[in-house]
CSV table of C-alpha atoms in Angstrom, one decimal:
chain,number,residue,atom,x,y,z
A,1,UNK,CA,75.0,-6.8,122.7
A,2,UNK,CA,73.3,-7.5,119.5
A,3,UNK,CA,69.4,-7.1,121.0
A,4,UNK,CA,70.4,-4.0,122.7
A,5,UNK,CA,72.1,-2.7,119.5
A,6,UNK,CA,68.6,-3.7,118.1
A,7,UNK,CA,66.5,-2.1,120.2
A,8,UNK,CA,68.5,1.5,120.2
A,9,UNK,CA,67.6,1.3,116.7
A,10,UNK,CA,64.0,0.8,116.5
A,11,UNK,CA,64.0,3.9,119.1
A,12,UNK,CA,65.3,5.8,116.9
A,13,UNK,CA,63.4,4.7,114.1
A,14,UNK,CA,60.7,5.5,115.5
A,15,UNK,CA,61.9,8.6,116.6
A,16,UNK,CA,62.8,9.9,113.4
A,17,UNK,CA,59.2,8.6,112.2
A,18,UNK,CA,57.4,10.1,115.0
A,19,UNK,CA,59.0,13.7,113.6
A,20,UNK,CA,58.5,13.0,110.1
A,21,UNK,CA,55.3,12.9,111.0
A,22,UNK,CA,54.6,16.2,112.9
A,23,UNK,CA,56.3,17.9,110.1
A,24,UNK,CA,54.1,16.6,107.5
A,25,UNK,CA,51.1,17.4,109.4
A,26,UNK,CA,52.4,21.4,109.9
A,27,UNK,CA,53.6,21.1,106.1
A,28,UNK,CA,49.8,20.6,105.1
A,29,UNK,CA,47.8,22.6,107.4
A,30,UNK,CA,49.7,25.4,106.4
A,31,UNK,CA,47.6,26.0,103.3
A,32,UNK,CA,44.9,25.0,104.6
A,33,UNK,CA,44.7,28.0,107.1
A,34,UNK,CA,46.4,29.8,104.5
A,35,UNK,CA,43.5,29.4,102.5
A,36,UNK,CA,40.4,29.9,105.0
A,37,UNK,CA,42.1,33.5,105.5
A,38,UNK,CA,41.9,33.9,101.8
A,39,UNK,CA,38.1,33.1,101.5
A,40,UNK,CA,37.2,35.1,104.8
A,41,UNK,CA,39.1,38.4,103.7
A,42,UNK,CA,37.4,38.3,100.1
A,43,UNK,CA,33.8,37.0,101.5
A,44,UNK,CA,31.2,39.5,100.4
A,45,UNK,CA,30.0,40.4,103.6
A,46,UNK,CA,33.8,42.3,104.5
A,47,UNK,CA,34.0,43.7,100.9
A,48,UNK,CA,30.3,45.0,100.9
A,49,UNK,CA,30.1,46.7,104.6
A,50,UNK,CA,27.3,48.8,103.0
A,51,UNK,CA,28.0,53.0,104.1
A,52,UNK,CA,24.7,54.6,104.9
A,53,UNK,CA,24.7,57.9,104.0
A,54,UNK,CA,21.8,60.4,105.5
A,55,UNK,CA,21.0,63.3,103.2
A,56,UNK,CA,18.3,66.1,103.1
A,57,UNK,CA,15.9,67.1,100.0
A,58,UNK,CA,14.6,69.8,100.4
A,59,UNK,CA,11.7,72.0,98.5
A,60,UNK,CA,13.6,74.3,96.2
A,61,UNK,CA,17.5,73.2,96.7
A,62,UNK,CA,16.4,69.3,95.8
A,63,UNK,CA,19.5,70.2,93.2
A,64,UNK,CA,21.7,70.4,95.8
A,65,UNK,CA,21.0,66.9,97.2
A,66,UNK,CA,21.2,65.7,93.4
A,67,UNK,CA,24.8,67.2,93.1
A,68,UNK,CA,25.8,65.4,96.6
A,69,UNK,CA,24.7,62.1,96.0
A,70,UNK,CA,26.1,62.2,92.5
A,71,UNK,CA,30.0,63.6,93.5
A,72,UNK,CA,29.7,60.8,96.4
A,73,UNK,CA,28.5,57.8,93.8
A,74,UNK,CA,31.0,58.9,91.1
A,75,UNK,CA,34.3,58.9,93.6
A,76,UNK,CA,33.9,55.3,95.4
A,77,UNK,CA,34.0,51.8,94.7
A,78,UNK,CA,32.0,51.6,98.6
A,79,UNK,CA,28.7,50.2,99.1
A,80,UNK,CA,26.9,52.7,99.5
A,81,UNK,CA,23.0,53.6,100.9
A,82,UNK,CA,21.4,56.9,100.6
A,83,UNK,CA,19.0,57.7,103.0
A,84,UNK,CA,16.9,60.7,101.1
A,85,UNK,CA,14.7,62.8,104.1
A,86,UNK,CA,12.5,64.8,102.7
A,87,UNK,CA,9.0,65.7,103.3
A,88,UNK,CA,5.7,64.1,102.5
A,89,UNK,CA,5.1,66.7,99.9
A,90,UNK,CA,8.7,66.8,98.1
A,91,UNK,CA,9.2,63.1,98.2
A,92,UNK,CA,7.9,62.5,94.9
A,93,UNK,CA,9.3,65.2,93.0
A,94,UNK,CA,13.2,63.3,94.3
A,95,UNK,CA,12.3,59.8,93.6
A,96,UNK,CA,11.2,61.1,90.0
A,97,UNK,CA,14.4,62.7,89.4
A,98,UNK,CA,16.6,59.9,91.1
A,99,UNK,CA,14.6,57.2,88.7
A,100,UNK,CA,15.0,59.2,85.5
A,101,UNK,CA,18.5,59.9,85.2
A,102,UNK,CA,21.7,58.4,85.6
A,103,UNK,CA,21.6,57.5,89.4
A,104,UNK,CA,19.0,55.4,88.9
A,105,UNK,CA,21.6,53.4,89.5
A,106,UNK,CA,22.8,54.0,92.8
A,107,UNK,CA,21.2,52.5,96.5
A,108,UNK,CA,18.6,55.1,97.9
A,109,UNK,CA,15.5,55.0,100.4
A,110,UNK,CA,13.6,57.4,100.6
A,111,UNK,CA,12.5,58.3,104.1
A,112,UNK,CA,9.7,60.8,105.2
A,113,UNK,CA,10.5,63.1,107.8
A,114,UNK,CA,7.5,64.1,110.0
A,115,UNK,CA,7.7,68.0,111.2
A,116,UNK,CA,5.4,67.3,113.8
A,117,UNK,CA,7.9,66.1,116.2
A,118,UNK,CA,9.0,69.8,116.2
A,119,UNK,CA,6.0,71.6,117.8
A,120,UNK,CA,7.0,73.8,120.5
A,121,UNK,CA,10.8,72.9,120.1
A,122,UNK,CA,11.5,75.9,117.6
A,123,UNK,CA,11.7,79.8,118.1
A,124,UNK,CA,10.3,81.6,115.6
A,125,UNK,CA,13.5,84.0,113.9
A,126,UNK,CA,13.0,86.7,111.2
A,127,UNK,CA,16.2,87.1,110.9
A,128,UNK,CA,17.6,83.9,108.6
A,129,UNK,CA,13.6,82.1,108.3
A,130,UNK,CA,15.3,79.3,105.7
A,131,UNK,CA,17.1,78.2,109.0
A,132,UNK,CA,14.3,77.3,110.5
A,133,UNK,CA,13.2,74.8,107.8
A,134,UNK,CA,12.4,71.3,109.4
A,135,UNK,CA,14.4,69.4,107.7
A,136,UNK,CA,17.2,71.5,109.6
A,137,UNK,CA,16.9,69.5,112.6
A,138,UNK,CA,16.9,66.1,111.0
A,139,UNK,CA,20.3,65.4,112.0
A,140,UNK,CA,18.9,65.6,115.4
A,141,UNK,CA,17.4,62.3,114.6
A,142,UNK,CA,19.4,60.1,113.2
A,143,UNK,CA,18.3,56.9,115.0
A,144,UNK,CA,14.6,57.1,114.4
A,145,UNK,CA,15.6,57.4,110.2
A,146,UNK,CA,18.3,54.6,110.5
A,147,UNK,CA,17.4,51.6,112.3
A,148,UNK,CA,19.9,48.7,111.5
A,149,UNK,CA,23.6,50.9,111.5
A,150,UNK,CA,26.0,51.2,113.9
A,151,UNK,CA,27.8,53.9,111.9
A,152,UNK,CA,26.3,56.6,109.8
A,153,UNK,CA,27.4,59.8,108.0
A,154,UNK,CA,25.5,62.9,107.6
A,155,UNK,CA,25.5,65.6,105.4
A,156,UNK,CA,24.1,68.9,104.5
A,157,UNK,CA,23.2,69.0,100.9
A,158,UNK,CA,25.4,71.5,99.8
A,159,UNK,CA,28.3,70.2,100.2
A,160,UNK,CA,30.8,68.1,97.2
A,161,UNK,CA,32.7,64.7,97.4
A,162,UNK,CA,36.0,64.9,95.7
A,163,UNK,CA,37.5,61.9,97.9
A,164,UNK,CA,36.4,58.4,98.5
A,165,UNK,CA,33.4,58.3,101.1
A,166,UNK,CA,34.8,55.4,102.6
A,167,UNK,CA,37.6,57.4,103.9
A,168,UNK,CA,35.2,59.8,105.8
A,169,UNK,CA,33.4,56.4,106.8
A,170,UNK,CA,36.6,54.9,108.3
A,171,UNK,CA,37.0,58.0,110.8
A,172,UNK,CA,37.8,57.1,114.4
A,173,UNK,CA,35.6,57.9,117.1
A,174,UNK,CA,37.3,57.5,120.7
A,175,UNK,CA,35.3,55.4,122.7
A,176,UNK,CA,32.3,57.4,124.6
A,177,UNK,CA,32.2,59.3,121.7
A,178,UNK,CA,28.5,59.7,120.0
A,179,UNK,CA,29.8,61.4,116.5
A,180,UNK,CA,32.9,63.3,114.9
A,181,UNK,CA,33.1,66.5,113.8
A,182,UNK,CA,35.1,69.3,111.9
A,183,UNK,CA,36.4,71.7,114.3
A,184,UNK,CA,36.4,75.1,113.2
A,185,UNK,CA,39.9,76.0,114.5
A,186,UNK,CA,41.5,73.4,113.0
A,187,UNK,CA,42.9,74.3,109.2
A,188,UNK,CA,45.2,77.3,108.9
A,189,UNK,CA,44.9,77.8,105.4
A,190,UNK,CA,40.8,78.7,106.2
A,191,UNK,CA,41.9,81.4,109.3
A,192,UNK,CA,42.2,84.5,106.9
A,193,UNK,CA,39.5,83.8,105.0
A,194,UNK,CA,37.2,83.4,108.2
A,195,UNK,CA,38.7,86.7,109.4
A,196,UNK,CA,37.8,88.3,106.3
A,197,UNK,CA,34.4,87.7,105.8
A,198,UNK,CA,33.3,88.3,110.0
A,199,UNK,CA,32.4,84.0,110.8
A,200,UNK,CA,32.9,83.0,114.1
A,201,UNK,CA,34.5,80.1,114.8
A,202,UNK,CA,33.8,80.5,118.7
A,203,UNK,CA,30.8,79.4,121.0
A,204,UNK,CA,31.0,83.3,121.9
A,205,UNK,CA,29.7,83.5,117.8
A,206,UNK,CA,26.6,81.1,118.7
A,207,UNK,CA,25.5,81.3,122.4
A,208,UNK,CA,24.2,84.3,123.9
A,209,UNK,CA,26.5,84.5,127.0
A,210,UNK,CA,24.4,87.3,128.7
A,211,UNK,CA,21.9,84.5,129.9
A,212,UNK,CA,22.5,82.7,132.7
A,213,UNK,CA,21.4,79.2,131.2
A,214,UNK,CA,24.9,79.9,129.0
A,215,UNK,CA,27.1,80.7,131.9
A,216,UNK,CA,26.3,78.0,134.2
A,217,UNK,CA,27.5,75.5,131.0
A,218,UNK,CA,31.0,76.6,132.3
A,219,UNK,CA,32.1,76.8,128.5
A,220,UNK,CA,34.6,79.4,127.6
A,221,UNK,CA,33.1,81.6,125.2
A,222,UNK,CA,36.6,81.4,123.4
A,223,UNK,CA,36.3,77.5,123.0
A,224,UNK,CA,36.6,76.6,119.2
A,225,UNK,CA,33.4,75.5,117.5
A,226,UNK,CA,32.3,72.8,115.3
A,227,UNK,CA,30.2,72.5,112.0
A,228,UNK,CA,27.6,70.0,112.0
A,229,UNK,CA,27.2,70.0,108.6
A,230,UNK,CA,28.9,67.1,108.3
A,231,UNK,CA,29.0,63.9,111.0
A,232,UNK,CA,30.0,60.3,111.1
A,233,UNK,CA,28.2,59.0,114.1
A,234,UNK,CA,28.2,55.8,116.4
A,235,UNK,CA,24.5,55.0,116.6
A,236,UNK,CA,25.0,53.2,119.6
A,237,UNK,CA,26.3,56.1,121.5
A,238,UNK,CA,23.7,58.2,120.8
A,239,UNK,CA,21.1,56.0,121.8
A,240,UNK,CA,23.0,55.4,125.4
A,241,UNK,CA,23.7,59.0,125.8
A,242,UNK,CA,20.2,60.0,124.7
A,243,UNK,CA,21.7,62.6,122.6
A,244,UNK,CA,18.0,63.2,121.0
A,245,UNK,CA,17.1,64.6,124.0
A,246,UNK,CA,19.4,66.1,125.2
A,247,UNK,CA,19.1,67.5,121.9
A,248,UNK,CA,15.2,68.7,122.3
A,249,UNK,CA,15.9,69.7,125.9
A,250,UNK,CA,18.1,72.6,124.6
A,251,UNK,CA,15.8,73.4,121.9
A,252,UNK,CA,12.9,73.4,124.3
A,253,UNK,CA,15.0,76.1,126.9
A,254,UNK,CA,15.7,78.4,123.8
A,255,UNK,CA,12.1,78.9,123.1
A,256,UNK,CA,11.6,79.5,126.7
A,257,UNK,CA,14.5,81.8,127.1
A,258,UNK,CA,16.1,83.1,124.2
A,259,UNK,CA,19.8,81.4,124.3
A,260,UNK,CA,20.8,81.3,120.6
A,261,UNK,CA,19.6,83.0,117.9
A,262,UNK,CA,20.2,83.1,114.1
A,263,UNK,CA,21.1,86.6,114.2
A,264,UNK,CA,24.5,84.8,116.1
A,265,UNK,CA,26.8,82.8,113.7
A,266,UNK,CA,25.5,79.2,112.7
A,267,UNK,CA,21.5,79.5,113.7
A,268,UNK,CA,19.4,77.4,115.5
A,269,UNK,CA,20.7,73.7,114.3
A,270,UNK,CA,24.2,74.3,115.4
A,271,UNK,CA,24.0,76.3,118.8
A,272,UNK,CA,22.1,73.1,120.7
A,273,UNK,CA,25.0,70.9,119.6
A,274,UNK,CA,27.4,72.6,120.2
A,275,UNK,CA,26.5,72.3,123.7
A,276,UNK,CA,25.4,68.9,124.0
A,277,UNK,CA,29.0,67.9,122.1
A,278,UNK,CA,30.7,70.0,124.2
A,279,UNK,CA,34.2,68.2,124.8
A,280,UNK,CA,32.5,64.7,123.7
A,281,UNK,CA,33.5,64.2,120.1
A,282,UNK,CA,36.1,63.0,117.9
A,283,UNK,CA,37.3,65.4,115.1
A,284,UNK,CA,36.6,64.5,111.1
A,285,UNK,CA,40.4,65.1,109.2
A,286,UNK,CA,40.1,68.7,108.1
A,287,UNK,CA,40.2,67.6,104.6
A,288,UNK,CA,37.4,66.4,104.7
A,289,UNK,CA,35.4,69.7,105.7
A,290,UNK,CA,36.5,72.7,103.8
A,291,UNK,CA,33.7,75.0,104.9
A,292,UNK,CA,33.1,78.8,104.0
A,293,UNK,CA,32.6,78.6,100.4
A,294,UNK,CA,29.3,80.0,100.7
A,295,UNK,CA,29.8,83.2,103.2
A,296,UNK,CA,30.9,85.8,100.3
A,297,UNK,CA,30.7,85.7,96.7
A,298,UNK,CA,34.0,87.9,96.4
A,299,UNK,CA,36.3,85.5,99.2
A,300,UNK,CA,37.8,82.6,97.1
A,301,UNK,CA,40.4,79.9,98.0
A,302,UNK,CA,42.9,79.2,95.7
A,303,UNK,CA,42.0,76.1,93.2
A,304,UNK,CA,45.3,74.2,94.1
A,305,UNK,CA,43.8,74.4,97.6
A,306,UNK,CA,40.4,73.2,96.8
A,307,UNK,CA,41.5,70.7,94.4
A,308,UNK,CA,43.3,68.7,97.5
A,309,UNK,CA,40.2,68.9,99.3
A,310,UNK,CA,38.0,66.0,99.3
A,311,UNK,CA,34.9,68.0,100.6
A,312,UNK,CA,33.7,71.4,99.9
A,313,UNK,CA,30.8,72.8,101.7
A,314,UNK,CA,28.8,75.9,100.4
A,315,UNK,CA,27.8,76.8,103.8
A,316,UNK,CA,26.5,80.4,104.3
A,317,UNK,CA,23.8,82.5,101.9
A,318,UNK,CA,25.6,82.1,98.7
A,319,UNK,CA,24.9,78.6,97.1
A,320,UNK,CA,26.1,77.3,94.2
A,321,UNK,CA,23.2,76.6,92.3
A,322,UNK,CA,22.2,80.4,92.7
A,323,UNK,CA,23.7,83.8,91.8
A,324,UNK,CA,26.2,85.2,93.0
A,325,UNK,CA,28.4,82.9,94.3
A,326,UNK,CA,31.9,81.5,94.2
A,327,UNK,CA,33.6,77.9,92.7
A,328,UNK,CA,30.2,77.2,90.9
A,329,UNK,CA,32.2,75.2,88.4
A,330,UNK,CA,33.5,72.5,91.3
A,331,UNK,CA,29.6,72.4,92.3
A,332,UNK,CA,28.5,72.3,89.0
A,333,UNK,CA,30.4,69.0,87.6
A,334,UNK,CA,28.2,66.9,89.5
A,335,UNK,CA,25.2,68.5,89.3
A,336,UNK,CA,22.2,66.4,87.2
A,337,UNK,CA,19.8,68.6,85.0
A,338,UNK,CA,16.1,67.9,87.2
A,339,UNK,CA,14.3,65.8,84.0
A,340,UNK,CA,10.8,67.8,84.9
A,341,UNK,CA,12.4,71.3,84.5
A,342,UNK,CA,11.4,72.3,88.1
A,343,UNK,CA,14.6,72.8,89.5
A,344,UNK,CA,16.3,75.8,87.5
A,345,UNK,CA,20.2,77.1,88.1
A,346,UNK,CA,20.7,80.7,88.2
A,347,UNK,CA,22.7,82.2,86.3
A,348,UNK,CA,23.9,85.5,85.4
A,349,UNK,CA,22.3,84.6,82.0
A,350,UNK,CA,19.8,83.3,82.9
């Protein structure tokens, strides 16, 4: 009896060893993998995803651009990288007021937009000529500016960031989807003031539906809109789904046949996008587009309102950084005195 008693014990033993053992071996991995977790979530390449941010400057609203870049730099802790477009000629005249003031700070390159690529893609419009401007279209071609980013943002330059950039960065687009947008339907608080002033907020307000071109797109010309004015975009996308060219197609057909028109709602930027997008993009949280404050210099929103927002965008003939117009204190926080004098605000002082 006494071997076999023997035996059953040194089983055991080494039983109970065996387990000792794997519990150990869990005990000190554990912080081990606890610790590898640590180091990935804090390595600089997830805390520095660097936000490239497209914006326009153009030849006599460079202030505008100024203001923008300077309400997006002073509201995030986000890496960001401004892409400046202008052209050849205004280029310096940006970089010079960039480098002497306090953004000389901030992550810019400055990126020349060539008009050329325009020829024979624009109808000439008396009716809103500043419309027509080149560097209009540049959102047309956002991957020949940007070459290495999945994501981008665009924005006109008179707009304001009160909210953290990264937020608008984080947007969702559903897969398929090329870019997001504001829809124009899609803040209550903004209908009366779009009834008041006459703004269309339909493709009806955009497209002229007498032309057969329109009314073989199958849109309803009650369909909400959408304001480009401000896009995050999946670069991606756009390159699969040739969005460029779809893009210059349209502009192409309007020269040809007179489908859009500035003397419509949003011009000749906004009318070939809207039908390219058509029921293909993901929508930007409303807060982040409050449009309209440059159709009237009478219509105002109430400063509770606008101080939630955490983007404003002076879209329409009355800018900020002229006379009249409305909220030109909201602008004017972030606006940066031009250090060569060039760039003037008027005033009724002035």
């Amino acid at each position: 009896i006494l071997p076999f008693v023997s035996v059953n014990q040194i089983l055991l033993l080494l039983l109970v060893l065996t387990v000792c053992a794997i519990v150990y071996n869990k005990v000190h991995q554990v912080p081990s993998a606890l610790k590898s977790e640590t180091v990935d979530l804090e390595s600089p390449e997830e805390m520095e995803e660097e936000i490239p941010v497209v914006i326009c400057a153009a030849a006599g609203r460079m202030g505008a651009a100024v203001a923008a870049i300077s309400s997006i730099y002073s509201n995030t802790e986000a890496n960001v990288l401004f892409y400046i477009v202008g052209l050849k000629t205004t280029i310096p005249h940006i970089r010079k007021w960039i480098e002497n003031s306090k953004l000389k700070e901030i992550k810019f390159k400055v990126v020349e937009f060539n008009p050329m690529v325009l020829k024979g893609k624009i109808r000439q419009d008396a009716a809103r000529p500043e419309l027509l401007q080149p560097l209009n279209f540049v959102r047309f071609y956002l991957p020949l500016l940007i070459q290495k980013h999945e994501k981008v943002i665009y924005l006109d330059d008179d707009i304001i960031v009160q909210g953290d950039i990264q937020e608008l960065y984080d947007t969702k687009l559903a897969p398929g989807h090329a870019a997001a947008f504001s829809d124009d339907c899609d803040l209550p608080s903004t209908h009366e003031m779009v009834r008041s002033v006459g703004m269309q907020n339909t493709y009806m307000g955009f497209l002229d539906y007498r032309k057969q071109a329109i009314r073989d797109l199958g849109i309803s010309p009650s369909t909400c809109s959408f304001n480009p004015g401000v896009i995050v975009a999946n670069m991606t996308e756009w390159k699969h789904q040739r969005i460029t060219k779809q893009l210059e197609k349209w502009m192409q057909r309007n020269v040809e046949e007179n489908l859009y028109s500035s003397t419509l709602g949003g011009g000749v930027a906004t009318s070939p996008m809207l039908i390219v997008f058509h029921g293909k993009y993901s929508t930007i949280n409303p807060m982040w587009h409050i449009r309209h404050l440059g159709w009237s210099p009478d219509t105002r929103y109430s400063e509770h309102f606008l101080q939630e927002a955490k983007l404003l965008h002076w879209n329409g003939r009355y800018k900020p950084w002229d006379y009249p117009s409305v909220h030109t204190d909201l602008w004017e926080n972030w606006f940066i005195p031009d250090p060569s004098g060039k760039f003037k605000l008027t005033r009724p002082d002035s």
